[in-house]
Coordinates of C-alpha atoms and ligand atoms in Angstrom, one line a residue:
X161 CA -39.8 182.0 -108.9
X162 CA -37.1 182.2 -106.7
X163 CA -33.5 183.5 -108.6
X164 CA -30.9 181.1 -108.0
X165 CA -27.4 182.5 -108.8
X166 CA -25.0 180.7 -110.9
X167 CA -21.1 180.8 -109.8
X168 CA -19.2 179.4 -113.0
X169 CA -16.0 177.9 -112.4
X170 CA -14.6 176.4 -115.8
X171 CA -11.8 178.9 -115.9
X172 CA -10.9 177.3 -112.0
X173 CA -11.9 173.9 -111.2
X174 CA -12.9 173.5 -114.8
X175 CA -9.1 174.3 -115.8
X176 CA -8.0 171.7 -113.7
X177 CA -9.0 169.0 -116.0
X178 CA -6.2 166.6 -116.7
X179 CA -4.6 167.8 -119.8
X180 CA -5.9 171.1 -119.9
X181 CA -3.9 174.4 -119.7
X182 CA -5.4 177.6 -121.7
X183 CA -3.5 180.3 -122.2
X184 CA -4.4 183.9 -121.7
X185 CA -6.3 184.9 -124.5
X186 CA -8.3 181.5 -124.5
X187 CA -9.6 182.4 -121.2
X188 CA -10.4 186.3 -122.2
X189 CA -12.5 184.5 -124.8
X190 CA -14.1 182.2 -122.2
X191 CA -15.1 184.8 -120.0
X192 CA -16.0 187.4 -122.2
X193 CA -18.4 184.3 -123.1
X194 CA -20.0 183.7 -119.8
X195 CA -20.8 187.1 -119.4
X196 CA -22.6 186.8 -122.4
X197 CA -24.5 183.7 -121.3
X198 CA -25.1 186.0 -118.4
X199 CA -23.6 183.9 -115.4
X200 CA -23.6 186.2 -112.0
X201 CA -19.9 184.9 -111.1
X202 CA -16.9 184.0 -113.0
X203 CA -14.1 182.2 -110.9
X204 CA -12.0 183.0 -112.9
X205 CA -8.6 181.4 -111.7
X206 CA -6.5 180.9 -108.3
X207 CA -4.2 184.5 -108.4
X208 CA -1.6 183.1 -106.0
X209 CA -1.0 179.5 -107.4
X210 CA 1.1 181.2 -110.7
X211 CA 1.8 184.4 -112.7
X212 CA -0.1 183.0 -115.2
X213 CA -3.3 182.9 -113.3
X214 CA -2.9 186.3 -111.5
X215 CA -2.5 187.9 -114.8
X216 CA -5.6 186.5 -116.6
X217 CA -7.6 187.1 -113.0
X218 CA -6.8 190.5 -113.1
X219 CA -7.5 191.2 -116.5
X220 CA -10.8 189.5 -116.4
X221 CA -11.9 191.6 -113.2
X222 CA -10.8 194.6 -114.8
X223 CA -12.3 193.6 -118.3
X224 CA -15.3 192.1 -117.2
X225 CA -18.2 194.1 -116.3
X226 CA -21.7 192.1 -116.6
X227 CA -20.5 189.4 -114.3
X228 CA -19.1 189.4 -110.6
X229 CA -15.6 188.4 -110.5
X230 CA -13.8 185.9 -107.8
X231 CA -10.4 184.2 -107.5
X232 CA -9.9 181.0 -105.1
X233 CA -7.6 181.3 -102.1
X234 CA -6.4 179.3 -99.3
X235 CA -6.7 180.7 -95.9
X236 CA -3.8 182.0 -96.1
X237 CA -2.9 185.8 -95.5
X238 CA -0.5 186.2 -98.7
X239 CA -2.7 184.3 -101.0
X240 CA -5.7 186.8 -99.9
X241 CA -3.2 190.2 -100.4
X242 CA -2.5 188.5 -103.9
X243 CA -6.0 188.0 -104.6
X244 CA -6.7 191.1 -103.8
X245 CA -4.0 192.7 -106.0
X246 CA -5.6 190.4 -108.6
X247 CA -9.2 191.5 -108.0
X248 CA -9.2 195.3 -106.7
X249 CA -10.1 196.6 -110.3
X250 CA -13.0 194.6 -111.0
X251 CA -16.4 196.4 -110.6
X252 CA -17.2 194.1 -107.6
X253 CA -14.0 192.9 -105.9
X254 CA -14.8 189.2 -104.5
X255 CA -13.2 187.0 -102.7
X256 CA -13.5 183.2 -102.6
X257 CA -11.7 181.5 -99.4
X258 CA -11.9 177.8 -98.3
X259 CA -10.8 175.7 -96.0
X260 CA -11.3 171.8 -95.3
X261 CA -13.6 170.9 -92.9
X262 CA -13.9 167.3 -92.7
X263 CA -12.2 164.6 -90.7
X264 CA -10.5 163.2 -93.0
X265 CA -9.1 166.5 -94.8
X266 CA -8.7 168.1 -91.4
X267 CA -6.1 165.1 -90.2
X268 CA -4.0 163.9 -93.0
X269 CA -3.9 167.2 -95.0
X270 CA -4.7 170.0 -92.5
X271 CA -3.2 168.3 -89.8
X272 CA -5.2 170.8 -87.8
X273 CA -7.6 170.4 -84.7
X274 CA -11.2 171.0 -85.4
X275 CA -10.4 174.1 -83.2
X276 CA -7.6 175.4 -85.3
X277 CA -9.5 175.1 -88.2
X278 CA -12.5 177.4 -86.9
X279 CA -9.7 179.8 -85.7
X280 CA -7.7 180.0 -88.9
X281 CA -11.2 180.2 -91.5
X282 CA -12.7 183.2 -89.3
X283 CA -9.1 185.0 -89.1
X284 CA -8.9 184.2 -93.0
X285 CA -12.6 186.0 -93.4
X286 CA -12.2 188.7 -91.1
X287 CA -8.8 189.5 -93.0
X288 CA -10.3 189.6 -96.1
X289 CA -13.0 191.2 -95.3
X290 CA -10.8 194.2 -94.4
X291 CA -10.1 194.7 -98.5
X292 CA -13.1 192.8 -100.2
X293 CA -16.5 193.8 -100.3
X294 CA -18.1 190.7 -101.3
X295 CA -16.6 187.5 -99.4
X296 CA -17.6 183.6 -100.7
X297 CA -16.3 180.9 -97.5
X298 CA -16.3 177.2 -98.8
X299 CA -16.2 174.2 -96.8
X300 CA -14.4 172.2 -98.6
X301 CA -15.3 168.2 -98.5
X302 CA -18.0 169.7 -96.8
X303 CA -20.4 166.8 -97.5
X304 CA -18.1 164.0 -95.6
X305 CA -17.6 166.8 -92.9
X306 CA -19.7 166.4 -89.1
X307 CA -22.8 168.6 -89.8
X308 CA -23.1 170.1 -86.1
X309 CA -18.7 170.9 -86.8
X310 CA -20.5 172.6 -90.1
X311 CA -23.3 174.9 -87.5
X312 CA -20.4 175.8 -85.1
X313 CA -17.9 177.2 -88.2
X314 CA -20.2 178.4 -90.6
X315 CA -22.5 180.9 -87.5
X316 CA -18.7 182.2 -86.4
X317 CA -18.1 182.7 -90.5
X318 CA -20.9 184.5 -91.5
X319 CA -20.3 186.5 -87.8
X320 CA -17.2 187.1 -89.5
X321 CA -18.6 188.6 -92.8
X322 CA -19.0 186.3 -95.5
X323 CA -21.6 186.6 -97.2
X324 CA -22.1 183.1 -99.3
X325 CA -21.6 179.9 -97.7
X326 CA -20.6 177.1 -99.6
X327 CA -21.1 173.6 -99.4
X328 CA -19.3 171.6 -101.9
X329 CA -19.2 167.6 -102.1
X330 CA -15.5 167.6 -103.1
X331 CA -15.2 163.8 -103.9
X332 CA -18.5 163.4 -105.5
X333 CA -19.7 161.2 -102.6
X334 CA -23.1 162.4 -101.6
X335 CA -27.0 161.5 -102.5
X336 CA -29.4 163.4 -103.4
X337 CA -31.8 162.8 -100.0
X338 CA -28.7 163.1 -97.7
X339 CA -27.3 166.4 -99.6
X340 CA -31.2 167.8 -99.5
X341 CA -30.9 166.8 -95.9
X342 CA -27.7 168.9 -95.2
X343 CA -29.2 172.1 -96.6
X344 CA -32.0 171.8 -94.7
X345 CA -30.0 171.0 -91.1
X346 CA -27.8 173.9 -91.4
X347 CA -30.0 176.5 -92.8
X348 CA -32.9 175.7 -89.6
X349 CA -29.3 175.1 -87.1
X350 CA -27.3 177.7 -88.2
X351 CA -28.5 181.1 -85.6
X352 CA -27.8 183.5 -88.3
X353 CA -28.2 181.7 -91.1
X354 CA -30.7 184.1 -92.8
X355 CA -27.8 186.6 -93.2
X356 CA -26.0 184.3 -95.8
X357 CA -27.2 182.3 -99.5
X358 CA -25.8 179.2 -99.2
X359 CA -23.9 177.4 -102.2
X360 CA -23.7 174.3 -103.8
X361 CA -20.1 172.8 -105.7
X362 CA -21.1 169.3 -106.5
X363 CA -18.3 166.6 -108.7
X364 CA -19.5 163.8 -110.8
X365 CA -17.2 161.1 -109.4
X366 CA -20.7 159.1 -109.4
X367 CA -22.4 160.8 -112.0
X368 CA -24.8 162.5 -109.7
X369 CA -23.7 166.4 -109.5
X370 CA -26.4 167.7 -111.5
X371 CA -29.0 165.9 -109.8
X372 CA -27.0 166.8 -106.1
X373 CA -27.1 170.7 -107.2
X374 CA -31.0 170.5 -108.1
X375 CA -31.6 168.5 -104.6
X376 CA -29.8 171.4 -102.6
X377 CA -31.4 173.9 -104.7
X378 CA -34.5 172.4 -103.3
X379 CA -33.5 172.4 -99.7
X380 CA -32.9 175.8 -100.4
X381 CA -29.4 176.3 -102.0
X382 CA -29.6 180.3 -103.7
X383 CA -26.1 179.4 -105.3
X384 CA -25.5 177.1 -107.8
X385 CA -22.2 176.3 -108.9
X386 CA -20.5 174.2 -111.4
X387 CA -19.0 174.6 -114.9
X388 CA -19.6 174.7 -119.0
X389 CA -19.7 170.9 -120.6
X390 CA -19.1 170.1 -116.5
X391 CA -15.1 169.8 -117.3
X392 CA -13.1 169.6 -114.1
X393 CA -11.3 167.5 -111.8
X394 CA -11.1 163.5 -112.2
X395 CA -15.0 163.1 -113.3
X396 CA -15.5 166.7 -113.4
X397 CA -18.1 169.5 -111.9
X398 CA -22.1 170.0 -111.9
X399 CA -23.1 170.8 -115.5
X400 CA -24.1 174.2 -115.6
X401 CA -25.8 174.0 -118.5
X402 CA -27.7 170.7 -117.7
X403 CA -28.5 172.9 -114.0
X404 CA -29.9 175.8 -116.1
X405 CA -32.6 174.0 -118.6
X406 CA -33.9 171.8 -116.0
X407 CA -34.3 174.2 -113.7
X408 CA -36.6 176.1 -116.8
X409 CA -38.1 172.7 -118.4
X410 CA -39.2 171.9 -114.5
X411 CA -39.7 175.4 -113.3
X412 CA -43.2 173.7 -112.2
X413 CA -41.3 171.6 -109.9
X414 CA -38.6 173.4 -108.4
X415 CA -40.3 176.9 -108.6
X416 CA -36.9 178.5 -109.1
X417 CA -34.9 180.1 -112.0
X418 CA -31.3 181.3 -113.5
X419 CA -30.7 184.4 -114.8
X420 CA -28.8 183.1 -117.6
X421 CA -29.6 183.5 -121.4
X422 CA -30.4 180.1 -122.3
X423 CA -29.8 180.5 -126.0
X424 CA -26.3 181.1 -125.7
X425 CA -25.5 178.0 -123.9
X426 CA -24.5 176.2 -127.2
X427 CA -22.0 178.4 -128.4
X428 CA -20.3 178.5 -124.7
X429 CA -20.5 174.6 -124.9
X430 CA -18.8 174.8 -128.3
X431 CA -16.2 177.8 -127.2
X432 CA -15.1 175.7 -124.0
X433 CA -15.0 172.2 -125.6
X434 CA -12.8 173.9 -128.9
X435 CA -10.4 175.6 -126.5
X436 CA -9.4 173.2 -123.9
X437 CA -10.1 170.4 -126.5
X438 CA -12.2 168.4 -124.3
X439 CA -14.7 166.6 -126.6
X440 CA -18.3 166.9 -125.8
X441 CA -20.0 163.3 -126.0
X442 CA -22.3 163.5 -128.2
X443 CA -25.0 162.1 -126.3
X444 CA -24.2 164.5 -123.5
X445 CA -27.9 166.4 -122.0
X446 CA -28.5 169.8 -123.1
X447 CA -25.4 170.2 -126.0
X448 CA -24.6 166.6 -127.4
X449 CA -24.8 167.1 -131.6
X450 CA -27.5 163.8 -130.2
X451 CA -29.4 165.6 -127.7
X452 CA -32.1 166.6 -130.3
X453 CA -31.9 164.0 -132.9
X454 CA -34.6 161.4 -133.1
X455 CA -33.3 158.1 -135.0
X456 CA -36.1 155.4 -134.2
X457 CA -38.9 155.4 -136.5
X458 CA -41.3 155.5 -133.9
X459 CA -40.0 158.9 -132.4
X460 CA -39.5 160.6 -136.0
X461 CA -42.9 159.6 -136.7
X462 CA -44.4 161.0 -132.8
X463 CA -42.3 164.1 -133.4
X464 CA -43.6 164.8 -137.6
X465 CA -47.2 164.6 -135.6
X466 CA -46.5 166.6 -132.4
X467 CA -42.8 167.7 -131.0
X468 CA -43.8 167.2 -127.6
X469 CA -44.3 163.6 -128.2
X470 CA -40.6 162.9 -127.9
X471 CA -38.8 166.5 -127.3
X472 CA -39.0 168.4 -123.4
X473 CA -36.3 170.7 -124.9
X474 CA -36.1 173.0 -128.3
X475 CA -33.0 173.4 -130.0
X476 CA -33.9 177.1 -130.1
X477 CA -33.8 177.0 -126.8
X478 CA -30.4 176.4 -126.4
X479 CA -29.0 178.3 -129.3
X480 CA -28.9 175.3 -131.7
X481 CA -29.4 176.6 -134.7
X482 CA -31.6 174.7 -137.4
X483 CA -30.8 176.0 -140.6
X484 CA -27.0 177.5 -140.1
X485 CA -26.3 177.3 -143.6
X486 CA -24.3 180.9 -144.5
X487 CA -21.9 182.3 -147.1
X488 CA -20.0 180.6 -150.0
X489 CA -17.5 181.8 -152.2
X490 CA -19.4 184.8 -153.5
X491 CA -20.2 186.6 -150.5
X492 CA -19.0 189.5 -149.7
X493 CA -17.1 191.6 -146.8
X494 CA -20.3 193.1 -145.5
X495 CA -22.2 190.1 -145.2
X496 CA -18.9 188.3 -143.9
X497 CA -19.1 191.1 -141.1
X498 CA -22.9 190.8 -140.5
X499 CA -22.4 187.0 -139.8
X500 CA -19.2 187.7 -137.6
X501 CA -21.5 190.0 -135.6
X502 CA -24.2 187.9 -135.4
X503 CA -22.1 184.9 -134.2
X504 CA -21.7 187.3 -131.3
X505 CA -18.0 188.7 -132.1
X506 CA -16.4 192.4 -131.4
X507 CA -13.6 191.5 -134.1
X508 CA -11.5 194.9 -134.6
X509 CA -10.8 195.8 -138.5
X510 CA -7.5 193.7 -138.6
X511 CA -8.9 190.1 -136.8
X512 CA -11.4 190.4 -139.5
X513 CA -9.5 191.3 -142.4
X514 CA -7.5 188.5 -141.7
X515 CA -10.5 186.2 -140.7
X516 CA -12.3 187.3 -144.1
X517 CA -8.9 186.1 -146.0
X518 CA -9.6 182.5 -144.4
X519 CA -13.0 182.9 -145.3
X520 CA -12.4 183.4 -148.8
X521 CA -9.6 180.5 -149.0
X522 CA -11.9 178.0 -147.4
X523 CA -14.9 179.0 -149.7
X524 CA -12.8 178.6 -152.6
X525 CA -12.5 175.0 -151.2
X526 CA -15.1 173.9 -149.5
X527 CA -18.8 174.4 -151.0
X528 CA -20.6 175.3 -148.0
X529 CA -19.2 177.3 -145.6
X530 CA -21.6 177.4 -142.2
X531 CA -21.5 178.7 -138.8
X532 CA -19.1 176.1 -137.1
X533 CA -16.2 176.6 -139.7
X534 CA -16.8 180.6 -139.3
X535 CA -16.7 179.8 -135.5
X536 CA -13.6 177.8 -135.8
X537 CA -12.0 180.3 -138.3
X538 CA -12.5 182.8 -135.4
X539 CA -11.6 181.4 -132.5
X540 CA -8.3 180.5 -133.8
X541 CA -7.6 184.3 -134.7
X542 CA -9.1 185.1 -131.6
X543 CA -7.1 182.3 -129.0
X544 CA -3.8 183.1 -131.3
X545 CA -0.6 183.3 -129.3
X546 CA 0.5 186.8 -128.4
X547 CA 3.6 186.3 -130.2
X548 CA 4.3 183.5 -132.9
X549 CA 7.8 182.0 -132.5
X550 CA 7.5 179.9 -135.0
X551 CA 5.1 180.6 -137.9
X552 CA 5.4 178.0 -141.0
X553 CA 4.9 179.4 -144.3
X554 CA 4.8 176.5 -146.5
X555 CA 4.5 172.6 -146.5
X556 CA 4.9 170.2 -148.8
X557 CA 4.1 165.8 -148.1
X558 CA 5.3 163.1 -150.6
X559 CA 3.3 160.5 -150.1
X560 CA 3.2 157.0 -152.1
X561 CA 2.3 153.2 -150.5
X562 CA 5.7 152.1 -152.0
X563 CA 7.8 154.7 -151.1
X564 CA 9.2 156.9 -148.1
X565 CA 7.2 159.6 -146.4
X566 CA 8.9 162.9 -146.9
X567 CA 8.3 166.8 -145.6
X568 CA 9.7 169.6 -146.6
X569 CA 8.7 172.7 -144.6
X570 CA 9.6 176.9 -144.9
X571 CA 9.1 178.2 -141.5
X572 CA 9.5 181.4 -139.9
X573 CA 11.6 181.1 -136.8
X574 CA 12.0 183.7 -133.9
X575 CA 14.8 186.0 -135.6
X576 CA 12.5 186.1 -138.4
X577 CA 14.4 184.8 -140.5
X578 CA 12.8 182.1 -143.2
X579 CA 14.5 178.4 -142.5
X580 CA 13.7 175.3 -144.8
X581 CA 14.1 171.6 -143.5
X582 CA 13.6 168.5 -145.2
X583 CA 12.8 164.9 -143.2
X584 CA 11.4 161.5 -144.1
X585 CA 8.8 159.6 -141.5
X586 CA 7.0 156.0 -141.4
X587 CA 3.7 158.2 -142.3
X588 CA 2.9 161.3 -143.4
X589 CA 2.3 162.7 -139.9
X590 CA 5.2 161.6 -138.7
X591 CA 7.7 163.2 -141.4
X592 CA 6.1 166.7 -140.4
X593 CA 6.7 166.4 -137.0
X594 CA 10.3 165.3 -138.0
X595 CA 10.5 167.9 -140.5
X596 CA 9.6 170.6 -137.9
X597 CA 11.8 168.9 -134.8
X598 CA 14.4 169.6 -136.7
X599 CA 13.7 173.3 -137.4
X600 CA 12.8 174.1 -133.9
X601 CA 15.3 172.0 -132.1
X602 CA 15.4 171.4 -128.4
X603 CA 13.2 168.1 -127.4
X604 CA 9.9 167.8 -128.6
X605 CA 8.2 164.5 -128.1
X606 CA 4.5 164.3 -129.0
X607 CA 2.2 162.6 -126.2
X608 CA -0.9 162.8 -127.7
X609 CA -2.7 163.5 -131.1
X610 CA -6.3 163.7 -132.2
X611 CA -8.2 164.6 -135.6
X612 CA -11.5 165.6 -136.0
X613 CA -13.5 167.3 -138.3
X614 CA -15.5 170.5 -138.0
X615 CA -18.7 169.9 -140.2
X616 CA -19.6 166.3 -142.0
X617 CA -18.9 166.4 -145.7
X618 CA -15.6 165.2 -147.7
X619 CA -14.3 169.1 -147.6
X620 CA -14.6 169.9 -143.7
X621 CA -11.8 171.7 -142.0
X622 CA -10.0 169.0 -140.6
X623 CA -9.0 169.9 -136.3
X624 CA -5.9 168.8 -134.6
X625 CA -5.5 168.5 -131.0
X626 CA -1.8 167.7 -129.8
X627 CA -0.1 167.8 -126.4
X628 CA 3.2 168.0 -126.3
X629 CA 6.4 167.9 -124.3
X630 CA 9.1 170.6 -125.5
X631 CA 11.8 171.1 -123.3
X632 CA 10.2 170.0 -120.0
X633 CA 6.9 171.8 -120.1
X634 CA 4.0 169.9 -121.4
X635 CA 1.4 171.7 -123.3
X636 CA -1.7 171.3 -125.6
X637 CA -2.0 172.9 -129.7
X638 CA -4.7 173.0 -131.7
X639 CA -4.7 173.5 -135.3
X640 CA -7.5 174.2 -137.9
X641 CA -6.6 173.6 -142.1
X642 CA -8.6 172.3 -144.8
X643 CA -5.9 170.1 -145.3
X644 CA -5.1 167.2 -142.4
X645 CA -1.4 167.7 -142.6
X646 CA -1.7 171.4 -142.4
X647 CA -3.7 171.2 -139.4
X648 CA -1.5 168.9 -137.9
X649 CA 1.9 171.1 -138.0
X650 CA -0.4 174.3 -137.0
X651 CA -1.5 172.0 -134.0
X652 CA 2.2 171.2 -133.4
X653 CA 3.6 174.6 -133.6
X654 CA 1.1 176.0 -131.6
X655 CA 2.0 174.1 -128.8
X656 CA 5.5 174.7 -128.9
X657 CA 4.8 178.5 -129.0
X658 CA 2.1 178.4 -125.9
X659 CA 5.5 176.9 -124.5
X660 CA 8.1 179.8 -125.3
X661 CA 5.3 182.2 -124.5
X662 CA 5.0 180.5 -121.1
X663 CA 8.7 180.6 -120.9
X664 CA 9.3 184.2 -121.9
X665 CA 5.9 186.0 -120.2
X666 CA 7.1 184.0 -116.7
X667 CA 10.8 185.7 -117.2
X668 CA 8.7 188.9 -117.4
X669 CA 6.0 188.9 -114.9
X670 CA 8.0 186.6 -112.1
X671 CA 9.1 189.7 -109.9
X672 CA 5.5 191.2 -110.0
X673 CA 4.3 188.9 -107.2
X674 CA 5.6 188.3 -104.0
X675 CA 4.1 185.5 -102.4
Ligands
KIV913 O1 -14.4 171.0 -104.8 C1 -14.1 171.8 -103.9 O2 -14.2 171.5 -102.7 C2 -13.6 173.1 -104.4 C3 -13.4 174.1 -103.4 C4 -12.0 174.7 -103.4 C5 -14.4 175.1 -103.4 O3 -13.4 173.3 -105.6
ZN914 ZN1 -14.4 171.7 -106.8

């Protein structure tokens, strides 16, 4: 079996989904995650394009030991020396540069000679290999770029140092026979070729990425990559996940394997979709709640004879548990703490003290309490701001069909100091949001807001996604309450938090770079 190694960008290209922004401990969570799931590579930001992202880069290289990890740079000499101040801690310092390489990027965005462009990406390498030890080159819009341009640039590249060459399809353009077919030309065209893996980055514009990444993996890609839930851009990346488990369902057929541990691709799925709040459809390959549920007759019937009949993949195999059915109301701390281990979390004594309070609220409430709300329970102590501005302490609705929606809402506000507010609305929703406008001040005008719920049954936790404007900066929350309005103002105030958190850390951090 040949080891094909998997480059996950969710915290890069998969952060630059419309509509999502995490914030830093979110993307701790992430990673920590993917090294779990075993990934080789984390991208795990672009140090030079914010103080946000160098921070997080940095602390993830330095955190993160059982993955390799890279930040994205532009060919450009201060972007490298900040990537580099981003990277030098981490165990394997690694750098990913690009540049555009096809006519049309070359022209209108470049508005470089084919020339210049050679001269600029082997300066760019040769500079960075001076300080890293591991050096990625991409080509971007590689697949709409002139494949004997691709030989002449990638040979003086890899002459250059880089080790990895990638190839990514930046638009999503490219077929599977004529991506297959550009593997194959530059790995026999390219002189030195054997001294380099080369890479595949494939979009979804035209739902095709997975089935691009498998075709260059057969033409002899060693890199695959792509992201978790294949979030991203427009249409988004290559599905890492849907990469992995066909690669070990058809390991007969492509001969070639990941390293990663298949059974924790669920829970990454689960972390990445709760966190940037990108929904996964449910009939999505590999981690849809669908992918393993048979609803015709016929198929229940083929499956209660023989699985194979109707299933190619085991839930086990991805980590979907069957029977996740845990504590209620009488369990205790030590079994809470067994199940917070075996969910895969290092809580310290404090996140679970306070996680176990939750625990005990919800179970007092709800009858069964399974994996997903423990999950959820967790994550939110674990993705909680830094600092809460704004923390509210009590809430109260009135709600009747013939009269007026009213709030009234206690909240902690930055001096600490306990504020109460009272505000009708034309719903329910709506007088919270007033109530809590009014407390917080400033201009806060909601642009989105979406209610889910965590498990089925009439006494799931109920989870708010919201985004936000609050004094120019737009920004997602997420809240999590057994009670709708409850999650709703969390959602609300967490969003205005991320904000002043943005706002304050930026004050703090802006003189540490000098781009
Ligand atoms: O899609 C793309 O071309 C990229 C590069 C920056 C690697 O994400
Ligand atoms: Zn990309």
């Amino acid at each position: 079996m040949r080891k094909i190694n998997v480059f996950d960008t969710t915290l890069r290209d998969g952060e630059q989904s419309p509509g999502v922004n995490l914030n830093f401990e979110e993307k701790m969570q992430i990673a920590k995650q993917l090294e779990r799931l075993g990934v080789d590579i984390i991208e795990a930001g672009f140090p030079a394009a914010s103080e946000g992202d160098f921070q997080s880069v940095k602390t993830i290289a330095e955190t993160v030991k059982g993955s390799s990890v890279t930040g994205l740079s532009r060919s450009i000499k201060k972007e490298i020396d900040a990537s580099w101040e981003a990277l030098k801690g981490g165990a394997e310092p690694r750098l990913h540069v690009f540049i555009a390489t096809s006519p049309i990027h070359m022209t209108h965005k470049l508005r470089m000679t084919p020339d210049q462009v050679i001269e600029n990406a082997v300066d760019s390498v040769k500079y960075a290999k001076q300080r890293f030890p591991h050096v990625q080159w991409s080509a971007e819009d590689a697949c709409r770029s002139d494949l004997d341009f691709l030989v002449k640039i990638i040979e003086k590249v890899i002459d250059a140092g880089a080790e990895v060459i990638n190839l990514p399809d930046t638009v999503g353009f490219i077929t599977q026979e004529e991506i297959r077919h550009m593997f194959t030309y530059i790995r026999e065209n390219v002189p030195n070729s054997d001294k380099a893996i080369f890479s595949t980055h494939c979009h979804d514009d035209l739902g095709m990425a997975t089935a691009n990444s498998l075709a260059a993996i057969e033409a002899g890609a060693g890199q695959v990559e792509g992201t978790i839930n294949g979030i991203g851009e427009r249409a988004g990346n290559a599905s890492l996940e849907e990469i992995a488990v066909a690669l070990k369902i058809r390991n007969d057929f492509y001969k070639a394997e990941t390293g990663l541990t298949l059974n924790e691709i669920k829970r990454t799925s689960a972390l990445v979709s709760k966190l940037t709040g990108m929904v996964v459809p449910k009939n999505k390959a590999v981690v849809g709640d669908n992918a393993f549920a048979h609803e015709a007759g016929i198929h229940q019937d083929g499956v209660l004879k023989e699985k194979t009949t109707y299933e190619i993949i085991t839930p086990d195999l991805v980590g979907v548990a069957s029977n996740n059915l845990v504590l209620g109301k009488h369990s205790g701390r030590h079994a809470f703490k067994e199940k917070i281990l075996a969910l895969g979390y290092n809580a310290t004594e404090e996140e679970l003290n306070k996680v176990f309070k939750a625990f005990k609220s919800l179970a007092d409430k709800k009858k069964e309490v399974t994996d997903e709300d423990i999950f959820a329970l967790m994550t939110e102590e674990k993705a909680g701001e830094a600092v809460k501005y704004y923390e509210v302490e009590a809430l109260q609705v009135n709600y009747g069909t013939n009269n007026i929606p009213t709030a009234t809402i206690t909240m902690r506000n930055p001096q600490d100091e306990l504020v109460q507010e009272a505000a009708t609305g034309s719903g329910s929703v709506e007088a919270v949001y007033n109530t809590l406008g009014r407390i917080i001040g400033g201009e806060a005008h909601l642009k989105d807001y979406r209610i889910q719920s965590i498990t089925g049954g009439r006494d799931a936790l109920a989870e708010v996604f919201v985004k936000v404007e609050y004094e120019g900066h737009e920004t997602t929350g997420r809240g999590t309450a057994h009670d709708v309005l409850e999650a709703s103002a969390k959602a609300y105030i967490n969003a205005v938090n991320r904000v002043m958190n943005r706002k304050n850390w930026t004050k703090q951090e802006t003189d540490k770079i000098h781009l």
